[in-house]
Coordinates of C-alpha atoms in Angstrom, one line a residue:
Chain O
M1 CA 77.5 -22.2 36.2
V2 CA 79.1 -22.6 32.5
L3 CA 78.7 -26.2 32.1
T4 CA 74.4 -25.0 32.9
Y5 CA 74.6 -22.5 30.4
F6 CA 75.5 -24.8 27.8
L7 CA 73.0 -27.4 28.5
L8 CA 70.5 -24.4 27.9
V9 CA 72.2 -23.5 24.7
V10 CA 71.6 -27.8 23.7
A11 CA 68.0 -26.9 24.6
C12 CA 67.6 -24.1 22.5
W13 CA 68.6 -25.9 19.8
I14 CA 66.4 -28.9 20.5
I15 CA 63.5 -26.4 20.4
G16 CA 64.8 -24.5 17.1
F17 CA 65.2 -27.5 15.3
V18 CA 62.1 -28.4 16.2
L19 CA 60.6 -26.0 14.9
W20 CA 62.8 -25.4 11.6
K21 CA 61.3 -28.8 11.1
K22 CA 58.1 -28.0 11.5
I23 CA 57.7 -24.4 9.8
Y24 CA 60.6 -24.9 7.2
A25 CA 61.9 -28.5 5.7
S26 CA 57.8 -30.3 5.7
R27 CA 57.5 -31.5 2.3
Chain Y
M1 CA 103.5 -0.9 23.8
L2 CA 103.3 -4.8 24.1
T3 CA 106.6 -7.1 23.0
N4 CA 105.2 -8.7 20.1
S5 CA 103.0 -6.2 19.1
S6 CA 105.5 -5.1 15.5
V7 CA 104.4 -8.5 14.8
V8 CA 100.6 -8.4 15.5
L9 CA 100.3 -5.2 14.0
W10 CA 102.1 -6.0 10.3
T11 CA 100.1 -8.6 10.3
V12 CA 97.0 -6.9 11.2
V13 CA 97.8 -4.9 8.5
L14 CA 98.5 -7.4 5.6
L15 CA 95.7 -9.3 6.1
L16 CA 93.0 -6.4 6.1
V17 CA 94.9 -5.4 2.7
I18 CA 94.7 -8.9 1.4
Y19 CA 90.5 -8.8 3.0
F20 CA 90.1 -5.3 1.1
A21 CA 91.7 -6.1 -2.4
F22 CA 89.6 -9.4 -2.5
V23 CA 86.2 -7.2 -1.3
T24 CA 86.8 -4.6 -4.4
W25 CA 87.6 -7.9 -6.7
I26 CA 83.6 -9.3 -5.8
G27 CA 82.7 -5.7 -5.3
K28 CA 83.5 -5.2 -9.5
R29 CA 82.2 -8.3 -10.0
G30 CA 78.4 -7.4 -8.5
S31 CA 78.5 -3.4 -9.3
A32 CA 76.5 -4.6 -12.4
H33 CA 73.6 -4.9 -9.8
S34 CA 74.2 -1.9 -7.9
H35 CA 73.1 0.7 -10.0
S36 CA 69.2 0.6 -9.2
M37 CA 68.1 0.9 -6.1
N38 CA 66.7 -2.6 -5.8
G39 CA 69.8 -3.9 -6.5
F40 CA 71.9 -1.5 -4.8
A41 CA 69.7 -2.5 -1.7
T42 CA 69.6 -6.3 -0.7
A43 CA 71.2 -8.1 -4.0
R44 CA 68.2 -9.6 -4.4
G45 CA 67.9 -13.5 -5.9
K46 CA 71.8 -13.2 -7.4
V47 CA 73.4 -14.9 -3.4
S48 CA 72.6 -18.0 -2.5
P49 CA 70.8 -18.3 0.5
V50 CA 73.2 -20.0 2.9
L51 CA 75.4 -17.1 2.3
V52 CA 72.5 -14.6 3.1
G53 CA 72.2 -16.8 6.6
A54 CA 75.6 -16.4 7.0
S55 CA 75.1 -12.9 6.9
F56 CA 72.1 -12.0 8.8
A57 CA 74.5 -13.9 11.9
T58 CA 77.3 -11.9 10.8
S59 CA 75.1 -8.7 10.9
Y60 CA 73.5 -9.8 14.6
A61 CA 77.2 -10.0 15.7
S62 CA 78.8 -6.8 16.2
A63 CA 81.0 -5.1 18.3
N64 CA 78.4 -5.3 20.4
L65 CA 78.8 -8.8 20.8
F66 CA 83.0 -9.4 20.3
I67 CA 83.6 -6.4 22.2
G68 CA 81.1 -4.9 24.9
V69 CA 79.1 -8.2 26.0
P70 CA 82.7 -9.5 26.8
G71 CA 83.8 -6.1 28.9
L72 CA 79.9 -7.1 30.9
A73 CA 81.1 -9.9 31.7
Y74 CA 84.6 -8.9 32.9
E75 CA 82.5 -6.3 35.1
Y76 CA 80.0 -8.5 36.0
G77 CA 80.5 -11.7 35.9
T78 CA 78.0 -14.6 34.7
S79 CA 74.6 -13.4 34.9
V80 CA 75.9 -11.9 31.8
L81 CA 75.9 -15.6 29.7
W82 CA 71.9 -14.5 30.5
Y83 CA 72.7 -12.4 27.5
T84 CA 74.1 -14.6 24.6
L85 CA 71.9 -17.1 25.6
G86 CA 69.6 -15.0 24.1
C87 CA 71.3 -14.1 21.6
F88 CA 71.6 -17.3 19.9
G89 CA 68.3 -19.0 21.0
V90 CA 65.6 -17.1 21.6
S91 CA 66.8 -14.2 18.5
W92 CA 67.0 -17.6 16.3
I93 CA 63.7 -19.0 17.6
G94 CA 62.1 -15.9 16.8
L95 CA 64.2 -15.7 13.7
L96 CA 62.0 -18.7 13.2
L97 CA 59.0 -17.2 13.9
F98 CA 58.7 -14.6 12.2
A99 CA 60.8 -15.0 9.0
K100 CA 58.3 -17.1 7.0
A101 CA 55.4 -14.4 8.5
F102 CA 57.2 -11.6 7.3
W103 CA 58.7 -12.8 4.0
R104 CA 55.0 -13.9 2.7
Y105 CA 53.9 -10.8 3.0
G106 CA 56.4 -8.3 1.7
K107 CA 55.5 -10.7 -1.7
K108 CA 51.9 -9.9 -1.0
L109 CA 53.4 -6.7 -1.1
G110 CA 54.6 -7.3 -4.0
R111 CA 58.7 -6.3 -4.5
V112 CA 59.2 -4.2 -1.1
S113 CA 63.4 -4.1 -0.4
T114 CA 63.0 -2.2 2.7
L115 CA 61.1 -3.2 6.5
P116 CA 60.1 1.0 6.1
E117 CA 58.6 0.0 2.4
W118 CA 57.2 -2.7 4.5
L119 CA 55.2 -0.8 6.9
G120 CA 54.6 2.1 4.5
R121 CA 52.3 -0.4 1.6
R122 CA 51.0 -2.5 4.9
Y123 CA 49.3 0.3 6.4
N124 CA 49.1 2.1 3.3
S125 CA 50.9 5.5 4.7
K126 CA 53.8 7.2 3.6
T127 CA 53.4 9.4 6.3
L128 CA 55.0 6.1 8.3
Q129 CA 57.1 5.1 5.8
V130 CA 59.0 8.3 6.8
L131 CA 58.5 8.6 10.2
V132 CA 60.2 4.7 10.2
T133 CA 63.0 6.1 8.3
V134 CA 63.3 8.5 10.8
L135 CA 63.3 6.8 13.7
I136 CA 66.2 4.0 12.0
L137 CA 68.6 7.1 11.9
F138 CA 69.1 5.8 15.6
N139 CA 71.5 3.8 14.3
V140 CA 74.0 6.2 14.2
Y141 CA 74.4 5.1 17.8
Y142 CA 74.6 1.3 17.2
I143 CA 77.9 2.6 14.7
V144 CA 79.1 4.6 17.0
G145 CA 79.3 1.6 19.3
Q146 CA 81.2 0.0 16.2
N147 CA 83.4 2.6 15.6
V148 CA 84.8 2.2 20.0
G149 CA 85.5 -1.2 19.4
L150 CA 87.5 -1.1 16.9
A151 CA 89.0 2.6 18.2
T152 CA 89.4 0.3 21.6
I153 CA 91.3 -2.6 19.7
F154 CA 93.2 0.2 17.9
E155 CA 94.0 1.3 21.2
T156 CA 95.4 -1.6 22.6
V157 CA 96.6 -3.8 19.9
I158 CA 99.1 -0.8 18.7
G159 CA 98.5 2.0 21.2
I160 CA 96.6 4.3 18.7
P161 CA 95.3 7.2 20.9
Y162 CA 91.3 7.0 21.2
E163 CA 90.3 9.9 18.7
W164 CA 92.8 8.4 16.2
G165 CA 91.1 5.3 16.6
I166 CA 88.0 6.8 15.8
V167 CA 89.0 8.4 12.6
I168 CA 91.2 5.6 11.4
G169 CA 88.5 3.4 12.0
V170 CA 85.1 5.1 9.8
T171 CA 88.1 5.5 7.5
I172 CA 88.4 1.9 7.4
T173 CA 84.8 1.4 7.3
I174 CA 83.9 3.9 4.6
L175 CA 86.1 2.4 2.4
Y176 CA 85.4 -0.9 2.9
I177 CA 81.6 0.2 2.1
G178 CA 82.2 2.3 -0.7
L179 CA 84.1 -0.7 -2.4
G180 CA 81.3 -3.2 -2.3
G181 CA 77.2 -2.8 -2.1
A182 CA 75.3 -5.5 -1.0
F183 CA 76.0 -8.1 -2.8
A184 CA 79.8 -8.1 -2.2
Q185 CA 78.4 -7.6 1.5
M186 CA 76.4 -11.0 1.0
V187 CA 79.5 -12.4 -0.5
T188 CA 82.0 -11.2 2.0
D189 CA 79.9 -12.6 5.0
G190 CA 80.2 -15.7 4.8
L191 CA 83.9 -15.5 4.3
Q192 CA 83.7 -13.3 7.4
G193 CA 81.7 -15.4 9.2
I194 CA 84.0 -18.7 8.6
L195 CA 86.8 -16.2 10.6
M196 CA 84.9 -14.6 13.1
A197 CA 83.9 -18.6 14.3
V198 CA 87.0 -19.9 14.4
T199 CA 87.6 -16.4 16.2
S200 CA 85.6 -17.5 18.8
V201 CA 86.6 -21.1 18.9
L202 CA 90.1 -20.2 19.0
I203 CA 88.7 -18.1 22.6
M204 CA 87.2 -21.5 24.2
V205 CA 90.3 -23.2 23.8
S206 CA 92.4 -20.9 25.4
L207 CA 90.6 -21.2 28.3
F208 CA 92.2 -24.9 28.1
W209 CA 96.0 -23.3 28.5
T210 CA 95.3 -19.8 30.0
I211 CA 92.9 -20.7 33.3
G212 CA 93.9 -24.7 33.1
G213 CA 92.1 -27.4 35.1
G214 CA 91.8 -30.0 31.8
F215 CA 88.1 -30.9 31.6
N216 CA 87.2 -28.9 34.9
V217 CA 87.8 -25.7 33.1
F218 CA 84.5 -24.0 33.8
G219 CA 85.2 -25.9 37.5
V220 CA 88.0 -24.0 38.0
L221 CA 87.3 -20.3 36.1
T222 CA 84.4 -20.3 38.8
T223 CA 86.4 -20.9 42.1
Q224 CA 89.3 -18.8 40.4
L225 CA 85.6 -15.5 40.1
E226 CA 84.3 -16.1 42.9
A227 CA 87.8 -16.0 44.9
I228 CA 88.0 -12.4 43.7
D229 CA 84.6 -11.6 44.5
P230 CA 81.5 -14.2 45.3
G231 CA 78.8 -11.7 43.2
L232 CA 80.1 -12.8 40.3
T233 CA 79.2 -16.2 39.7
G234 CA 75.7 -15.9 40.5
A235 CA 72.9 -16.9 38.2
V236 CA 71.2 -13.5 38.7
G237 CA 74.0 -10.9 39.2
T238 CA 73.8 -8.4 42.7
D239 CA 75.1 -5.7 39.8
G240 CA 74.7 -3.7 36.8
P241 CA 71.7 -5.0 34.2
Y242 CA 71.1 -8.8 35.1
N243 CA 70.4 -8.1 38.8
S244 CA 67.1 -9.1 39.3
V245 CA 64.6 -11.7 37.4
L246 CA 62.4 -10.3 35.8
A247 CA 65.3 -8.0 34.5
I248 CA 66.6 -11.2 32.9
M249 CA 63.1 -12.1 30.9
A250 CA 63.5 -8.4 29.6
V251 CA 66.3 -9.3 27.8
Q252 CA 65.0 -12.3 26.8
F253 CA 62.2 -10.0 25.1
M254 CA 64.7 -7.3 23.5
L255 CA 66.6 -10.4 22.5
F256 CA 63.2 -11.8 20.5
S257 CA 62.1 -9.0 18.7
F258 CA 66.4 -8.1 18.1
V259 CA 65.6 -9.6 14.7
L260 CA 62.7 -7.0 14.0
M261 CA 66.1 -4.6 13.1
P262 CA 65.4 -2.7 9.7
H263 CA 68.5 -4.1 8.8
L264 CA 68.5 -8.3 9.6
L265 CA 64.2 -7.7 8.6
N266 CA 65.7 -6.7 5.3
K267 CA 68.0 -9.8 4.7
V268 CA 64.7 -12.4 4.9
L269 CA 63.2 -9.8 1.8
S270 CA 66.3 -10.5 -0.1
I271 CA 65.2 -14.1 -0.3
E272 CA 64.1 -15.2 -3.8
T273 CA 61.5 -18.1 -3.2
E274 CA 59.5 -19.3 -0.1
E275 CA 62.1 -23.0 -0.7
E276 CA 64.9 -21.5 0.4
L277 CA 64.1 -20.0 3.5
A278 CA 64.6 -23.6 5.2
P279 CA 68.5 -23.7 4.0
F280 CA 68.7 -19.4 5.4
T281 CA 66.9 -20.0 8.5
M282 CA 69.3 -23.4 9.7
S283 CA 71.8 -21.3 8.2
A284 CA 71.6 -18.7 10.0
G285 CA 71.2 -20.4 13.4
I286 CA 74.2 -22.7 13.5
I287 CA 76.8 -19.2 12.6
L288 CA 74.8 -17.7 15.1
C289 CA 75.3 -20.0 17.5
I290 CA 79.0 -20.7 17.0
I291 CA 80.1 -16.4 16.9
S292 CA 77.1 -15.0 20.1
I293 CA 77.8 -18.2 22.7
L294 CA 81.7 -18.4 23.1
M295 CA 83.0 -15.0 22.7
V296 CA 81.9 -14.2 26.3
L297 CA 84.3 -16.9 28.0
G298 CA 87.2 -14.2 27.0
G299 CA 85.6 -11.9 29.3
L300 CA 85.2 -14.0 32.2
A301 CA 88.7 -15.4 32.0
A302 CA 90.3 -11.8 31.3
R303 CA 88.8 -11.1 34.8
V304 CA 90.7 -14.1 36.3
L305 CA 93.9 -13.1 34.7
F306 CA 93.7 -9.1 34.5
P307 CA 91.7 -8.1 37.5
A308 CA 92.8 -4.1 36.9
L309 CA 92.0 -3.0 33.4
E310 CA 91.2 0.6 33.2
S311 CA 88.7 -0.2 30.8
A312 CA 86.5 -3.5 30.5
D313 CA 85.5 -3.1 26.9
S314 CA 89.4 -4.0 26.1
A315 CA 89.6 -7.4 27.8
I316 CA 88.9 -8.7 24.9
P317 CA 91.8 -7.3 23.1
V318 CA 94.2 -7.7 25.8
Y319 CA 93.1 -11.4 26.5
V320 CA 94.1 -11.8 22.9
I321 CA 96.9 -9.9 22.7
E322 CA 98.2 -11.9 26.3
A323 CA 96.8 -15.5 25.6
F324 CA 98.0 -16.3 22.3
P325 CA 101.4 -16.6 20.0
G326 CA 102.0 -13.1 17.3
V327 CA 100.3 -14.6 14.6
I328 CA 97.4 -16.0 15.8
A329 CA 96.2 -13.0 17.7
A330 CA 96.3 -11.2 14.5
I331 CA 94.3 -13.3 13.3
M332 CA 91.8 -13.1 15.9
I333 CA 92.0 -9.9 16.2
V334 CA 91.7 -9.8 12.2
G335 CA 88.3 -11.2 13.5
I336 CA 87.0 -9.1 15.6
I337 CA 87.8 -6.7 13.2
S338 CA 85.8 -8.1 10.7
A339 CA 83.2 -8.9 13.3
I340 CA 82.4 -4.7 13.3
L341 CA 83.1 -4.5 9.7
S342 CA 79.9 -6.9 8.8
S343 CA 77.7 -5.3 11.0
T344 CA 78.9 -1.8 10.2
D345 CA 78.8 -2.3 6.4
S346 CA 75.0 -3.5 6.7
L347 CA 73.8 -0.9 9.3
Y348 CA 75.2 1.3 7.5
L349 CA 73.8 0.3 4.0
G350 CA 70.1 0.2 6.0
V351 CA 70.5 3.8 7.0
T352 CA 71.8 5.1 3.8
T353 CA 69.1 2.9 1.8
S354 CA 65.7 4.2 3.8
I355 CA 67.2 7.7 3.3
G356 CA 67.2 7.3 0.1
N357 CA 64.6 4.7 -0.4
D358 CA 62.1 5.5 2.1
F359 CA 62.9 9.5 2.1
Y360 CA 64.2 10.9 -0.7
R361 CA 62.3 8.8 -2.8
V362 CA 58.9 9.2 -0.8
V363 CA 59.6 12.8 -0.9
A364 CA 61.0 14.9 -3.8
P365 CA 57.7 13.4 -6.0
L366 CA 56.3 16.7 -3.7
F367 CA 58.7 19.2 -4.5
M368 CA 60.0 18.3 -8.4
K369 CA 56.5 16.9 -9.9
N370 CA 57.4 15.7 -13.8
I371 CA 60.5 13.9 -12.6
S372 CA 60.1 10.8 -14.3
D373 CA 60.3 7.0 -12.5
A374 CA 63.4 6.0 -13.9
E375 CA 65.3 9.2 -13.1
L376 CA 63.9 9.0 -9.2
D377 CA 65.2 6.1 -8.9
Q378 CA 68.6 7.2 -10.5
K379 CA 68.5 10.1 -7.8
S380 CA 67.5 8.0 -5.5
V381 CA 70.8 5.9 -5.3
K382 CA 73.2 9.0 -5.7
V383 CA 71.5 10.9 -2.3
A384 CA 72.1 7.0 -0.3
K385 CA 75.4 7.4 -1.6
G386 CA 76.2 10.5 -0.5
A387 CA 73.8 10.0 3.0
L388 CA 77.0 7.0 3.7
I389 CA 79.5 9.7 3.9
V390 CA 77.3 12.2 6.6
V391 CA 76.2 9.4 8.1
G392 CA 79.8 8.3 8.5
L393 CA 80.6 11.8 9.6
V394 CA 78.4 12.2 12.0
S395 CA 78.9 9.2 13.8
L396 CA 82.5 10.0 13.7
Y397 CA 81.3 13.3 15.7
F398 CA 79.4 11.0 18.2
S399 CA 81.9 8.7 18.8
L400 CA 84.8 11.5 20.2
E401 CA 83.5 11.2 23.6
R402 CA 83.9 7.1 24.4
P403 CA 81.3 5.9 26.3
E404 CA 81.5 4.1 29.9
S405 CA 80.0 1.0 28.1
L406 CA 79.9 0.4 24.3
S407 CA 77.3 -2.4 24.7
I408 CA 74.6 -0.6 26.8
L409 CA 74.8 2.6 24.2
I410 CA 74.9 -0.3 21.4
Q411 CA 71.3 -1.8 23.7
F412 CA 70.1 1.5 23.8
S413 CA 70.0 2.6 20.1
F414 CA 68.4 -0.5 19.3
S415 CA 65.8 -0.3 22.2
A416 CA 64.7 2.9 20.9
I417 CA 64.0 1.2 17.2
I418 CA 62.4 -1.5 18.0
S419 CA 59.8 0.3 21.0
G420 CA 58.7 1.5 18.0
I421 CA 58.8 -0.8 15.5
I422 CA 57.7 -3.6 17.3
A423 CA 53.5 -3.4 17.7
P424 CA 53.1 -2.4 13.9
I425 CA 55.1 -5.0 12.9
T426 CA 53.4 -7.8 14.5
L427 CA 49.7 -6.6 15.0
G428 CA 50.1 -5.9 10.8
Y429 CA 50.3 -9.1 10.7
F430 CA 48.4 -11.0 13.0
W431 CA 45.3 -8.1 13.4
K432 CA 43.3 -7.1 10.6
Y433 CA 42.0 -4.1 11.9
A434 CA 45.1 -2.7 12.7
N435 CA 45.6 0.9 10.7
N436 CA 47.7 3.8 9.9
Y437 CA 46.5 6.0 12.9
G438 CA 46.9 3.2 15.1
A439 CA 50.4 2.5 13.4
I440 CA 51.8 6.0 13.9
A441 CA 50.9 6.6 17.2
S442 CA 52.4 3.3 18.7
L443 CA 55.9 4.6 16.9
M444 CA 55.7 7.7 18.5
T445 CA 54.8 6.5 21.8
G446 CA 56.9 3.5 22.1
T447 CA 60.0 5.1 21.3
T448 CA 59.4 8.6 23.0
L449 CA 58.6 6.5 26.2
Y450 CA 61.7 4.8 26.1
V451 CA 63.7 7.6 25.8
V452 CA 62.5 9.8 28.4
F453 CA 62.2 6.3 30.5
T454 CA 66.2 5.9 29.9
S455 CA 67.1 9.8 30.2
F456 CA 65.2 10.4 33.2
N457 CA 66.3 7.2 35.3
I458 CA 62.2 6.8 35.0
V459 CA 63.3 3.1 34.6
E460 CA 66.6 2.2 35.8
N461 CA 66.9 -1.0 33.8
I462 CA 67.3 -0.4 30.0
Y463 CA 65.6 -3.4 29.6
L464 CA 63.0 -3.3 31.9
A465 CA 61.8 0.5 30.0
M466 CA 62.5 -1.3 27.1
F467 CA 59.2 -4.0 27.6
F468 CA 57.4 -0.9 29.3
S469 CA 57.9 1.3 26.6
S470 CA 57.2 -2.0 23.8
L471 CA 53.7 -3.1 26.0
A472 CA 52.5 1.1 25.9
G473 CA 53.4 1.2 22.4
F474 CA 50.9 -2.4 21.8
A475 CA 48.0 -1.0 24.0
I476 CA 48.2 2.3 21.9
M477 CA 48.1 0.8 18.8
G478 CA 44.9 -1.8 19.5
A479 CA 43.0 1.2 21.0
I480 CA 43.7 4.0 18.2
S481 CA 43.2 0.9 15.7
A482 CA 39.8 0.1 17.4
L483 CA 38.1 3.5 17.6
T484 CA 39.4 5.1 13.5
S485 CA 39.3 1.3 12.0
K486 CA 36.4 1.9 8.8
G487 CA 36.5 -2.3 8.1
S488 CA 39.1 -4.2 8.0
D489 CA 42.2 -1.9 6.6
Q490 CA 44.1 -5.4 5.3
D491 CA 41.5 -6.9 3.2
L492 CA 41.1 -3.7 1.2
L493 CA 45.0 -3.9 1.2
L494 CA 45.2 -6.6 -0.3
R495 CA 42.6 -6.3 -2.8
K496 CA 44.3 -3.2 -4.2
S497 CA 47.5 -4.9 -4.9
G498 CA 46.6 -8.2 -5.4

């Protein structure tokens, strides 16, 4: 369970980072 | 009394004295900014966006995440991990989606420093601005939760009776805020972020020696939890607030909309230029991740190591004292105290600024016809500073009776606020026909329904209650705005201010 939890945290990072790139970091 | 408690006690006291001295020094440097309402509330443009991001994350993570949620994990097991996962993942994604839109709109409306002001300008309604301020008073319960967190620490670590812990907690908090102001708050939040991150990582690392099992530490933890009660290791709980897939989805909805809390959105408004939103959101994400996902593991470990605690909320303080040597434990206790103070200061500042800026400043001119703008601004700051003591005393009174779970109490307070403001904020941005009649009706409906649902146990699960009352808020707002809208309110407003 706890390992799945950390995997889901990583998944959120990927989604968040893609959104961040798209919305905030595009020059 | 614990054996090494005197070492812990004096180290904690020493660290707090150093810490408060630092805050006072920073506050002195920033006091030039805090005489006008705008400076008192946001310290705009004086602080690096990375620090504002840290401030967002540390305000987000309070006694709820550092004591309350590990307490729930102690009680209900791994199903609580959905909550902390959402605290980082869903809330950060929420911030990324809302921040730019909210910030741009704030710019269009002119200089706004608080959420009630934003709503008041968007809907061109002083009534709405005052009503949102009244709604923000629900945050007093949020502050009560923080007081309970401090008292629980003092009780566990030093053996001070709960009631005295509350009095000491409120005194420390008021002193801390009185020393600083928004500028000191932002700068010290960076320091607190580091302290909170260190505490969180230490909790995670400590599992290797308290639970053991090398790299299979989480496997061992799960096996031992299962031995106590198989219900503790499911993805969906058998008991408690996370006992259905629907409830877990409603939790994610709540955490997604949690970034709309006034004391957090005020941080977005203190960003000066659009370019600075990028470092702000990234810094908020990184710090929020570290400080929100790890503490809960301490609650799970405490269930294995100390299965017979009297109050589940004391899981983390007991775990810290038992798992670490005195000086390290003291540093971590100060880390938890700073998690509480960094949220409480934003909450107090949010409540008192709204009382000064959105209530007094709007209502006072109705009674004092010929007051000058400068005089009104000065008086508003005075009212805000006076409200600090009043709010502190009210929260002290409410804290004297210990709540069963501080996490549930805190979640009640912010769900009541969000149920009222979610539709006016989101529809105000996305739908040009949204108007003040709809917004006022939605605010009243959402919050009233939430309080009724939870008080009379109509909807037992607090998360589902929030989901349904928010939904009702959207429906009412849509219906009333559509019926009363005369052309596009938004165009009219932007033409006026632009």
